[in-house]
CSV table of C-alpha atoms in Angstrom, one decimal:
chain,number,residue,atom,x,y,z
M,1397,UNK,CA,3.7,9.5,0.2
M,1398,UNK,CA,3.4,12.2,-2.5
M,1399,UNK,CA,1.4,10.4,-5.2
M,1400,UNK,CA,0.1,7.0,-3.3
M,1401,UNK,CA,-2.5,6.7,-0.5
M,1402,UNK,CA,-3.3,3.2,0.9
M,1403,UNK,CA,-6.8,2.1,2.5
M,1404,UNK,CA,-7.2,-0.9,4.7
M,1405,UNK,CA,-10.4,-2.6,3.4
M,1406,UNK,CA,-10.2,-6.0,5.3
M,1407,UNK,CA,-8.1,-7.7,7.6
M,1408,UNK,CA,-8.0,-11.5,9.1
M,1409,UNK,CA,-5.6,-11.8,11.6
M,1410,UNK,CA,-6.4,-15.8,11.8
M,1411,UNK,CA,-5.5,-16.4,8.4
M,1412,UNK,CA,-2.8,-13.6,8.1
M,1413,UNK,CA,-4.7,-12.1,4.9
M,1414,UNK,CA,-5.8,-8.5,4.2
M,1415,UNK,CA,-7.3,-6.5,1.5
M,1416,UNK,CA,-5.8,-3.1,0.7
M,1417,UNK,CA,-6.7,-0.4,-1.8
M,1418,UNK,CA,-4.0,1.5,-3.5
M,1419,UNK,CA,-4.6,5.1,-4.8
M,1420,UNK,CA,-2.3,6.1,-7.0
M,1421,UNK,CA,-2.2,9.1,-10.0
M,1422,UNK,CA,-6.2,9.2,-10.1
M,1423,UNK,CA,-6.1,5.3,-10.4
M,1424,UNK,CA,-7.3,2.6,-7.7
M,1425,UNK,CA,-6.0,-0.9,-7.7
M,1426,UNK,CA,-7.6,-3.3,-5.1
M,1427,UNK,CA,-5.1,-5.6,-3.7
M,1428,UNK,CA,-7.1,-8.5,-2.5
M,1429,UNK,CA,-6.5,-11.6,0.0
M,1430,UNK,CA,-2.5,-10.7,0.3
M,1431,UNK,CA,-0.3,-12.7,2.3
M,1432,UNK,CA,2.1,-11.4,4.8
M,1433,UNK,CA,5.3,-10.5,3.4
M,1434,UNK,CA,4.1,-10.6,0.1
M,1435,UNK,CA,5.7,-7.5,-2.0
M,1436,UNK,CA,3.1,-5.5,-3.8
M,1437,UNK,CA,4.5,-3.5,-6.7
M,1438,UNK,CA,3.0,-0.8,-8.6
M,1439,UNK,CA,4.1,2.0,-10.8
M,1440,UNK,CA,3.0,5.6,-9.9
M,1441,UNK,CA,4.2,9.3,-10.5
M,1442,UNK,CA,4.7,11.9,-13.4
M,1443,UNK,CA,7.5,9.8,-14.5
M,1444,UNK,CA,6.5,6.4,-13.6
M,1445,UNK,CA,8.4,5.3,-10.8
M,1446,UNK,CA,8.3,1.6,-8.8
M,1447,UNK,CA,6.7,1.7,-5.5
M,1448,UNK,CA,6.6,-1.5,-3.3
M,1449,UNK,CA,4.5,-2.2,-0.1
M,1450,UNK,CA,5.3,-4.9,2.3
M,1451,UNK,CA,2.9,-6.0,5.4
M,1452,UNK,CA,4.4,-7.7,8.1
M,1453,UNK,CA,1.7,-8.2,10.5
M,1454,UNK,CA,-2.1,-8.3,10.9
M,1455,UNK,CA,-3.7,-7.9,14.2
M,1456,UNK,CA,-7.1,-8.6,15.4
M,1457,UNK,CA,-8.5,-5.0,15.4
M,1458,UNK,CA,-8.3,-4.6,11.6
M,1459,UNK,CA,-4.6,-3.2,11.7
M,1460,UNK,CA,-1.7,-3.8,9.7
M,1461,UNK,CA,1.9,-3.1,10.1
M,1462,UNK,CA,4.4,-2.9,7.4
M,1463,UNK,CA,6.5,-0.5,5.2
M,1464,UNK,CA,6.3,1.2,1.7
M,1465,UNK,CA,9.7,1.3,-0.5
M,1466,UNK,CA,10.0,4.3,-2.5
M,1467,UNK,CA,12.5,5.2,-4.9
M,1468,UNK,CA,15.1,7.9,-5.1
M,1469,UNK,CA,13.7,11.2,-6.3
M,1470,UNK,CA,9.9,10.3,-5.3
M,1471,UNK,CA,7.8,13.3,-4.1
M,1472,UNK,CA,7.7,14.0,-0.8
M,1473,UNK,CA,4.7,13.8,1.4
M,1474,UNK,CA,2.7,17.1,1.4
M,1475,UNK,CA,2.5,18.4,5.1
M,1476,UNK,CA,1.1,21.5,6.7
M,1477,UNK,CA,2.8,23.6,9.1
M,1478,UNK,CA,2.3,26.9,11.2
């Protein structure tokens, strides 16, 4: 999303745990040893707005699946088109 980037650092499919880095507004937050379906909330943006990330599954190939909830009026992702 516009002002937010996510990076998966570690995933443990057996224990259903993961560690993720959140980069927002030139700051970084480490969300360490989180569980499935545990909401991770943080504020970001010029006028701070609440974002939420929820991971629903962890696979054996260091992959997580989930969603990010963004507030209305949040900046759109930057895309390049030709």
